[in-house]
PDB file of C-alpha atoms in Angstrom:
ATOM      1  CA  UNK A   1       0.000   0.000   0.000  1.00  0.00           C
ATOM      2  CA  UNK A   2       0.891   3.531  -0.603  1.00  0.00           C
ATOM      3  CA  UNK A   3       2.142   6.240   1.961  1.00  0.00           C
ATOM      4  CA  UNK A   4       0.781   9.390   3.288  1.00  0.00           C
ATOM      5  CA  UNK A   5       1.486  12.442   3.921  1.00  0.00           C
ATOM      6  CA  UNK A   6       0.058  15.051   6.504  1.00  0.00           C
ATOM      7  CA  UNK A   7       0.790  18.061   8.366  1.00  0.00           C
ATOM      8  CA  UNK A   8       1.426  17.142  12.202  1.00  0.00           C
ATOM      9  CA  UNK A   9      -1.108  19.548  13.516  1.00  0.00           C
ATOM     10  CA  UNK A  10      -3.931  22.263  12.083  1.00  0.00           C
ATOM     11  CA  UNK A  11      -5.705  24.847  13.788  1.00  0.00           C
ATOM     12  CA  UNK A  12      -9.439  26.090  11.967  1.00  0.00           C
ATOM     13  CA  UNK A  13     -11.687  28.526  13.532  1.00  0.00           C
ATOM     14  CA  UNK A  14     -15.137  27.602  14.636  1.00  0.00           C
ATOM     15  CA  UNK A  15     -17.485  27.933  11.797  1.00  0.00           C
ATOM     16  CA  UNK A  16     -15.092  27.975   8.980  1.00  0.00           C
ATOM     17  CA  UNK A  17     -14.358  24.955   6.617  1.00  0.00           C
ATOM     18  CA  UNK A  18     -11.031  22.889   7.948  1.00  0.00           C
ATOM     19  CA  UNK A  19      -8.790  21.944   4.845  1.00  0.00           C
ATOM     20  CA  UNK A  20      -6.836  19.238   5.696  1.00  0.00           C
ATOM     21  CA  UNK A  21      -4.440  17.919   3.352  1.00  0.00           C
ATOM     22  CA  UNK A  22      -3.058  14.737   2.318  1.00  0.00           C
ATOM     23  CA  UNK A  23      -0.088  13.341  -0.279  1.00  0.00           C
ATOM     24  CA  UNK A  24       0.165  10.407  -1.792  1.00  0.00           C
ATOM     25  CA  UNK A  25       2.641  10.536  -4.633  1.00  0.00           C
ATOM     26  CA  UNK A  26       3.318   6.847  -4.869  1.00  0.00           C
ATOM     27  CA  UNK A  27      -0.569   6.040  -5.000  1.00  0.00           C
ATOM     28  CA  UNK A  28      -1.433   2.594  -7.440  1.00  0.00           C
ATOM     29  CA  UNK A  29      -4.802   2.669  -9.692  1.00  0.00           C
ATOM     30  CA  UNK A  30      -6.261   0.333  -7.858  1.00  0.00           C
ATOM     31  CA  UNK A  31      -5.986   2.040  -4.351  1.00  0.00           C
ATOM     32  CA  UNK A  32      -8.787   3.928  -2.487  1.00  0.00           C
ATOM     33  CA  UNK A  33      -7.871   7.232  -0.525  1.00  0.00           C
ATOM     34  CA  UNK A  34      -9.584   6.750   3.038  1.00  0.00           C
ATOM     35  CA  UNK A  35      -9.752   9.420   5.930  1.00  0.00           C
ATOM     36  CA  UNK A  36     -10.938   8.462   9.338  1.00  0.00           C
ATOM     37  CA  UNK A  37     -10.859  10.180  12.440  1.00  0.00           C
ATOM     38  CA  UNK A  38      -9.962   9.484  15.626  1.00  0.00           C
ATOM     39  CA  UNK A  39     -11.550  11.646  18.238  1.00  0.00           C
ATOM     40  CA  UNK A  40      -9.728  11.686  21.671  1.00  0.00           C
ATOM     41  CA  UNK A  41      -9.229   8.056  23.335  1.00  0.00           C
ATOM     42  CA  UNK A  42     -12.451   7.050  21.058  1.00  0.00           C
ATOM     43  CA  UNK A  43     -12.119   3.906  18.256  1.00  0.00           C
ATOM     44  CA  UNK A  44     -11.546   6.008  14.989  1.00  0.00           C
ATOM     45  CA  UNK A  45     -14.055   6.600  12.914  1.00  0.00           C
ATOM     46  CA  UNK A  46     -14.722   6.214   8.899  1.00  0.00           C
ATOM     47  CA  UNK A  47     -15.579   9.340   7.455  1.00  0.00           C
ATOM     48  CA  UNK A  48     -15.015   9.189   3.780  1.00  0.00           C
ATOM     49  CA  UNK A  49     -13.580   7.056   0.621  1.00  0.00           C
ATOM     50  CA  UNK A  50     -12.890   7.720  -3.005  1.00  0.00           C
ATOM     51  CA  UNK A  51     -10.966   6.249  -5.733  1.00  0.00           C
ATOM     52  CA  UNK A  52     -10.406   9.363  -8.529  1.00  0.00           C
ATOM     53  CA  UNK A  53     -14.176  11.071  -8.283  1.00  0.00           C
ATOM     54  CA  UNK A  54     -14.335  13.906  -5.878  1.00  0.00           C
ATOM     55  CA  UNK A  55     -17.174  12.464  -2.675  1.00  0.00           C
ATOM     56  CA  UNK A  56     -19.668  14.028  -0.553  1.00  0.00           C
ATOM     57  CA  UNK A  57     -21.317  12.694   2.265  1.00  0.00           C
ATOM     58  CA  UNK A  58     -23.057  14.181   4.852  1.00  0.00           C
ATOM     59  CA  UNK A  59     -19.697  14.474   7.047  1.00  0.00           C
ATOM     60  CA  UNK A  60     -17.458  16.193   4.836  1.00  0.00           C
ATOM     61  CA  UNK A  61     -16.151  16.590   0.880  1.00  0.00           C
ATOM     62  CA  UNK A  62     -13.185  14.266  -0.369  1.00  0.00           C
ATOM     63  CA  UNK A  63     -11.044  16.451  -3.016  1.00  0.00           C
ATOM     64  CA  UNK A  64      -8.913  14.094  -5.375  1.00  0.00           C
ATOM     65  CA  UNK A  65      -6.403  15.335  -7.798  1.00  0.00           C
ATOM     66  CA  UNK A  66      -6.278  14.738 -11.439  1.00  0.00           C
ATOM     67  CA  UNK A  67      -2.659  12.938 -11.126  1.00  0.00           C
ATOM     68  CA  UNK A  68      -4.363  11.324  -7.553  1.00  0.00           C
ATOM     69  CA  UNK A  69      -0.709  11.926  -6.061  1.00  0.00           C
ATOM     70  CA  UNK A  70      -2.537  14.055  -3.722  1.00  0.00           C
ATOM     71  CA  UNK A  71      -6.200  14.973  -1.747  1.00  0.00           C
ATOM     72  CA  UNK A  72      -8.121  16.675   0.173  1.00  0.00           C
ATOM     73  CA  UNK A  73     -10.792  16.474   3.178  1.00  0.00           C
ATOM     74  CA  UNK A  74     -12.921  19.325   3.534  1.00  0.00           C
ATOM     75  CA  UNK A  75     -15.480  19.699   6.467  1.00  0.00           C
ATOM     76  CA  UNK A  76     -17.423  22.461   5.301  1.00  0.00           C
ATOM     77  CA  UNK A  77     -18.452  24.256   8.951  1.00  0.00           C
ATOM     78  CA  UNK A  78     -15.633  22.981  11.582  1.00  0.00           C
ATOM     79  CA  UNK A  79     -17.400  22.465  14.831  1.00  0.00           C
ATOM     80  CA  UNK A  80     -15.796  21.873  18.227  1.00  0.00           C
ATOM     81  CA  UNK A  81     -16.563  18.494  18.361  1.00  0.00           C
ATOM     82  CA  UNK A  82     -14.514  18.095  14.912  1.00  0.00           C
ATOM     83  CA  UNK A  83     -11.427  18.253  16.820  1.00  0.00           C
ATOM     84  CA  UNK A  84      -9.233  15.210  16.550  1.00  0.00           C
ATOM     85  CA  UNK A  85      -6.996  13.167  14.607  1.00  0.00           C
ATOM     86  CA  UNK A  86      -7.591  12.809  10.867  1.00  0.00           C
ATOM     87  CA  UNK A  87      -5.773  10.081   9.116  1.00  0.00           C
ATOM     88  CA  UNK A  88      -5.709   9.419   5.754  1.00  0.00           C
ATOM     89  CA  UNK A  89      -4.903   6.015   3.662  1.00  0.00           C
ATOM     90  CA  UNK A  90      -4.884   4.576   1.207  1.00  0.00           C
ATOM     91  CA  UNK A  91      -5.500   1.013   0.353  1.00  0.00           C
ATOM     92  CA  UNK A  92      -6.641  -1.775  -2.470  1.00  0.00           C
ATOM     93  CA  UNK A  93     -10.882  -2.228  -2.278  1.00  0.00           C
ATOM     94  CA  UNK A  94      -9.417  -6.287  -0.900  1.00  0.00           C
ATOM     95  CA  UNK A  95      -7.069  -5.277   1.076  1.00  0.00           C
ATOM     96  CA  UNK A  96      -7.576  -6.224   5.013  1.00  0.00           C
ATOM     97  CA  UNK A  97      -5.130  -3.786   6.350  1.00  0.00           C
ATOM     98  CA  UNK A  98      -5.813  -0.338   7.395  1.00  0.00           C
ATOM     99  CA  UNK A  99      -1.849   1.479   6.872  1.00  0.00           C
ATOM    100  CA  UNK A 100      -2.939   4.421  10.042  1.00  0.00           C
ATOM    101  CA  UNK A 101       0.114   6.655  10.293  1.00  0.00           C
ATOM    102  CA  UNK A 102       0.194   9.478  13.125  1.00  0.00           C
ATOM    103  CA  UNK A 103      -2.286  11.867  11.362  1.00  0.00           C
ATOM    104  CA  UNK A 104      -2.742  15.401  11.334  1.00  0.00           C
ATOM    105  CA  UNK A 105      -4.437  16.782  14.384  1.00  0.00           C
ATOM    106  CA  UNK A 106      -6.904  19.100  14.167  1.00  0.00           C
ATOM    107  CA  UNK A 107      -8.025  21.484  16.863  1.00  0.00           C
ATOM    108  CA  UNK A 108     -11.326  23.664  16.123  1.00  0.00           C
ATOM    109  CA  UNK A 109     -10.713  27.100  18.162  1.00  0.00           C
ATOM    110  CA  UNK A 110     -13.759  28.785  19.192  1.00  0.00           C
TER     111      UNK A 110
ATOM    112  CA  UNK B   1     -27.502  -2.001  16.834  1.00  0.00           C
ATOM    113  CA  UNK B   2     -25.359  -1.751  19.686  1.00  0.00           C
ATOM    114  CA  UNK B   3     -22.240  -1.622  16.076  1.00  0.00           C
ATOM    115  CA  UNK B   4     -19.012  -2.825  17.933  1.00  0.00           C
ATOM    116  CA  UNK B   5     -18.791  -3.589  21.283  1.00  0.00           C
ATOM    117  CA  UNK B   6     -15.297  -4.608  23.492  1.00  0.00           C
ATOM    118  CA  UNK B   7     -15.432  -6.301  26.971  1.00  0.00           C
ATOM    119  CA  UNK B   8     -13.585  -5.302  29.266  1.00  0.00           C
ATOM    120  CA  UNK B   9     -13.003  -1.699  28.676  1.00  0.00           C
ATOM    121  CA  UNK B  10      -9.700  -1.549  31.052  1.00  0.00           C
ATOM    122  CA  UNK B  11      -7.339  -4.539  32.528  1.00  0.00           C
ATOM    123  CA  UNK B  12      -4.207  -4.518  34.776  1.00  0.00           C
ATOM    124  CA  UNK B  13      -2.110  -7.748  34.492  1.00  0.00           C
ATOM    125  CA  UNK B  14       0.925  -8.611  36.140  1.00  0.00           C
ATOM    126  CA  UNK B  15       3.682  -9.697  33.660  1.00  0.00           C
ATOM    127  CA  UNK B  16       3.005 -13.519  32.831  1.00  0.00           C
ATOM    128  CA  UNK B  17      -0.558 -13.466  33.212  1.00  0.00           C
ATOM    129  CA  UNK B  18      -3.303 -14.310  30.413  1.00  0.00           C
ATOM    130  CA  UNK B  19      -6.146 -12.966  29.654  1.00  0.00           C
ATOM    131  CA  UNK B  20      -9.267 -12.933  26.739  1.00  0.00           C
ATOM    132  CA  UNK B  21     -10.323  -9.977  25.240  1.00  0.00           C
ATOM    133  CA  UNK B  22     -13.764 -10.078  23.560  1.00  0.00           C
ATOM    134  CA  UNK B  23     -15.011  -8.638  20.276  1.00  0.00           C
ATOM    135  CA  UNK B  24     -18.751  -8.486  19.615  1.00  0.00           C
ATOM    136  CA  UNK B  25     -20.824  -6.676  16.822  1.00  0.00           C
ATOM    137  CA  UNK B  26     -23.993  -7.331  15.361  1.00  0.00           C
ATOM    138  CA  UNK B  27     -24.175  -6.087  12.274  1.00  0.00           C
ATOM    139  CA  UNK B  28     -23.638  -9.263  10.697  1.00  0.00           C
ATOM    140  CA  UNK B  29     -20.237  -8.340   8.933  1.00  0.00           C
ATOM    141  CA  UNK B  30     -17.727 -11.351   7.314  1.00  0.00           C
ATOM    142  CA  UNK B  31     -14.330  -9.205   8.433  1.00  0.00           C
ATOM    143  CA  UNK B  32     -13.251  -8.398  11.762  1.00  0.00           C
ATOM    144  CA  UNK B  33     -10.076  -7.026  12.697  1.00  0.00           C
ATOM    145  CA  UNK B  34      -7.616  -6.113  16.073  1.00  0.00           C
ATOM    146  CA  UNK B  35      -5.345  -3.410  16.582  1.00  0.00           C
ATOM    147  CA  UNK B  36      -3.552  -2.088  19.394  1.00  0.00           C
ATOM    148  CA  UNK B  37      -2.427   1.572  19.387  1.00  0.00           C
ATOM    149  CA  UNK B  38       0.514   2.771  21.225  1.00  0.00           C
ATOM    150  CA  UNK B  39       0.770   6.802  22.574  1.00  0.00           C
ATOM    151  CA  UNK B  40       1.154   9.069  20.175  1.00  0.00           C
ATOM    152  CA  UNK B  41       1.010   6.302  17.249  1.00  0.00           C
ATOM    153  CA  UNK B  42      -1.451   4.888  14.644  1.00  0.00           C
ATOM    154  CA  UNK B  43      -3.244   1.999  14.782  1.00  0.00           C
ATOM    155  CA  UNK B  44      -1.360  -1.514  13.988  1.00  0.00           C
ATOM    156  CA  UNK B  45      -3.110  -4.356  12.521  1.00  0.00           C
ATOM    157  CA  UNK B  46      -2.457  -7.609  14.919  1.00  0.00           C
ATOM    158  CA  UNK B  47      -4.755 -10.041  13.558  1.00  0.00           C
ATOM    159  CA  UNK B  48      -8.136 -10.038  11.565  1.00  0.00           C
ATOM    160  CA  UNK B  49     -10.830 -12.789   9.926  1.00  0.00           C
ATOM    161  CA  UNK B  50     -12.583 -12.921   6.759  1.00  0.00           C
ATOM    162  CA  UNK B  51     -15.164 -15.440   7.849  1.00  0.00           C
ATOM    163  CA  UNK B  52     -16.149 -17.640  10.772  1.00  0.00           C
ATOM    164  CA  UNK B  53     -13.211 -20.645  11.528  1.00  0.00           C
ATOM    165  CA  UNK B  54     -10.958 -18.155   9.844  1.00  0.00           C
ATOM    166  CA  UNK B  55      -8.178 -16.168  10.987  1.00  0.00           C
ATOM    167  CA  UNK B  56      -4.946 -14.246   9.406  1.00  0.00           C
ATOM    168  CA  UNK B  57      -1.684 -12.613  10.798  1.00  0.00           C
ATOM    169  CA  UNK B  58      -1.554  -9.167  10.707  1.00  0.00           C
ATOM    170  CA  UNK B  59       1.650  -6.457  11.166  1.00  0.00           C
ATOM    171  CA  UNK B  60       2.532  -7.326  14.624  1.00  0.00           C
ATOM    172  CA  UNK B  61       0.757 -10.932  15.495  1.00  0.00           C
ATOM    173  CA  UNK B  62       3.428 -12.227  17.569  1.00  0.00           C
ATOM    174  CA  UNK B  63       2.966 -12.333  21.535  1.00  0.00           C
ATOM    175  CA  UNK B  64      -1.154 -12.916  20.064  1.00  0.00           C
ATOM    176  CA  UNK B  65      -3.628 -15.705  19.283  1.00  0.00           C
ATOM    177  CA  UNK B  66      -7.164 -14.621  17.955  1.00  0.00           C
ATOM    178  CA  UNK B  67     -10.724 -17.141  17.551  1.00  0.00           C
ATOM    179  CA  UNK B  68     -13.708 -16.709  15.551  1.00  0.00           C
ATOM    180  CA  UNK B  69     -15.932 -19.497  16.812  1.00  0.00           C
ATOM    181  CA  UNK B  70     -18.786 -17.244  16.199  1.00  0.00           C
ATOM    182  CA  UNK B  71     -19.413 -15.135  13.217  1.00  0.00           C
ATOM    183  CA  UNK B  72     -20.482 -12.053  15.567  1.00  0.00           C
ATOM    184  CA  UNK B  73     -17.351 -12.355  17.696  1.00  0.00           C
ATOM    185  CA  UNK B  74     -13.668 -11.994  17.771  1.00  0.00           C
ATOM    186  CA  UNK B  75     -11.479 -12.982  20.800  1.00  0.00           C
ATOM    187  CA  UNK B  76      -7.866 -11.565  21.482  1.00  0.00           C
ATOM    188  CA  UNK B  77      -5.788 -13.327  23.647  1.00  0.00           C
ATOM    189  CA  UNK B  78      -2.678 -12.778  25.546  1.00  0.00           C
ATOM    190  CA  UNK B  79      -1.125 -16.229  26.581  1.00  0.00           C
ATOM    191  CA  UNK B  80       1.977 -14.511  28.831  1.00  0.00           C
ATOM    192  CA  UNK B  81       1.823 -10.922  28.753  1.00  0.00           C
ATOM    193  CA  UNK B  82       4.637  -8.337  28.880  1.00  0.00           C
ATOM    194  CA  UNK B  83       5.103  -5.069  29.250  1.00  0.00           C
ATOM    195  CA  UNK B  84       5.320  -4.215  25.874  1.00  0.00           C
ATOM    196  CA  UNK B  85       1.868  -5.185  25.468  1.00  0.00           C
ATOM    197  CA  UNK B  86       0.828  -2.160  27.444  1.00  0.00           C
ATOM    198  CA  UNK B  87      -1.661  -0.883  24.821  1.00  0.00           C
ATOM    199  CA  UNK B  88      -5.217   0.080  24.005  1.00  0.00           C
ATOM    200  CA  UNK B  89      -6.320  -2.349  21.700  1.00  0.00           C
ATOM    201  CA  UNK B  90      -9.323  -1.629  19.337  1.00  0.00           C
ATOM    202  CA  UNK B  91     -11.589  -4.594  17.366  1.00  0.00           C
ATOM    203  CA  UNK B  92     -13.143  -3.460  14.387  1.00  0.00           C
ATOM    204  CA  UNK B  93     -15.814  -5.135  11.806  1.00  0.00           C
ATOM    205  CA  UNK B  94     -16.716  -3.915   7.896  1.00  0.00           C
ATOM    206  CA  UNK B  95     -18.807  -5.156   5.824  1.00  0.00           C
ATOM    207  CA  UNK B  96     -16.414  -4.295   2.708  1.00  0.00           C
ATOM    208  CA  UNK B  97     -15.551  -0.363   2.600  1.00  0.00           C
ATOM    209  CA  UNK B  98     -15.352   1.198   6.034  1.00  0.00           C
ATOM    210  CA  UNK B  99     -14.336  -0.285   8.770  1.00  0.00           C
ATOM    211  CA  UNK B 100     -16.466   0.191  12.177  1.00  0.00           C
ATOM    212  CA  UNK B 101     -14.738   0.562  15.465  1.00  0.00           C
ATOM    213  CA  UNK B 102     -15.337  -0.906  19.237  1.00  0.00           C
ATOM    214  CA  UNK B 103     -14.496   1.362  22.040  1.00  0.00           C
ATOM    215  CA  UNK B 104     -11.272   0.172  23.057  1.00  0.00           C
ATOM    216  CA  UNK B 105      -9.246  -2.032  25.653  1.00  0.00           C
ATOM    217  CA  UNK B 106      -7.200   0.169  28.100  1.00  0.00           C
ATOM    218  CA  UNK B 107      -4.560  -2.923  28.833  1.00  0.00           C
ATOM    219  CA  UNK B 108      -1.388  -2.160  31.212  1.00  0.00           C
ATOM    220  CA  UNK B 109       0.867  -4.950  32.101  1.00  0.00           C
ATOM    221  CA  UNK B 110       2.816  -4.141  35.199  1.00  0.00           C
TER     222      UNK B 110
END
């Protein structure tokens, strides 16, 4: 599976959309980019998937590149309770391992 | 649906002890999967199942056996623990894209 890419840490105002980006230059054509969260001491949790399409659900907006060597997460209207750990990965649709690396952490300032 | 559910939630063993950790969901998923997360790191695959009667090594299986007598759960177990097994250890079940996650094990072994 390929490796990722994120920025240790991110601060986003309350109310504003939270950018939070992700690299993954080496990624295959048959690999998904996943984010999941991981909100403090909880069992992460799946937000969003996508293989080359950009994806909305009703958590946030996944932002693929034409090249895919890179993406982003969007949530749209940061809340306080958006602050965690966001970790992004990528793996094959059969693939039984989730590659979690140390994220970026994102803290929502009021 | 109670989704994913982990018993017990924390554990102190002494170094040499065993112990069973249980995995339970009922959402009726083939694939179910343990991790153990260290501070400050991502999650680590130690062992997962595709099916009932089935189970696979994962990243770091060694110091680990795993059972799937039961399609709705997944046991951990720790035949002589050690320190370095002081962990929180998370089960997770998918049905094919996202992965669901329990709660968490708190495990320290003094």
């Amino acid at each position: 599976d390929a490796k990722t890419t994120q920025p240790p840490s991110m601060d986003c105002a309350e109310g504003r959309a939270a950018n939070l980006p992700c690299n993954h230059s080496t990624i295959s054509g048959n690999e998904y980019v996943y984010w999941y969260r991981q909100i403090h001491s909880q069992g992460p949790q799946y937000i969003i998937h996508g293989l080359k399409n950009n994806e909305t659900n009703e958590m946030a907006s996944l932002i693929i590149t034409e090249d895919r060597k890179s993406s982003t997460l969007i949530l749209p209207h940061a809340t306080l309770r958006d602050t965690a750990v966001y970790y992004c990965i990528v793996k094959t649709a059969g693939a039984n391992n989730l590659f979690f690396g140390t994220g970026t952490r994102l803290t929502v300032i009021p | 649906n109670a989704g994913v559910t982990q018993t017990p939630k924390f554990r102190v063993l002494k170094t040499g002890q065993s112990m069973t950790l249980l995995c339970a969901q009922d959402m009726n998923h083939e694939y179910m999967y343990w991790y153990r997360q260290d501070p400050g790191m991502g999650l680590r695959l130690i062992h997962y199942s595709v099916g009932e009667g089935t189970t696979a090594k994962g990243e770091v299986p060694d110091g680990y056996n795993v059972s799937r007598l039961k399609k709705q759960n997944f046991l951990l177990g720790l035949e002589s623990a050690a320190p370095s097994q002081t962990s929180v250890y998370f089960c997770a079940s998918t049905p094919g894209y996202e992965q669901y996650f329990g709660p968490g094990t708190r495990l320290t072994v003094t």
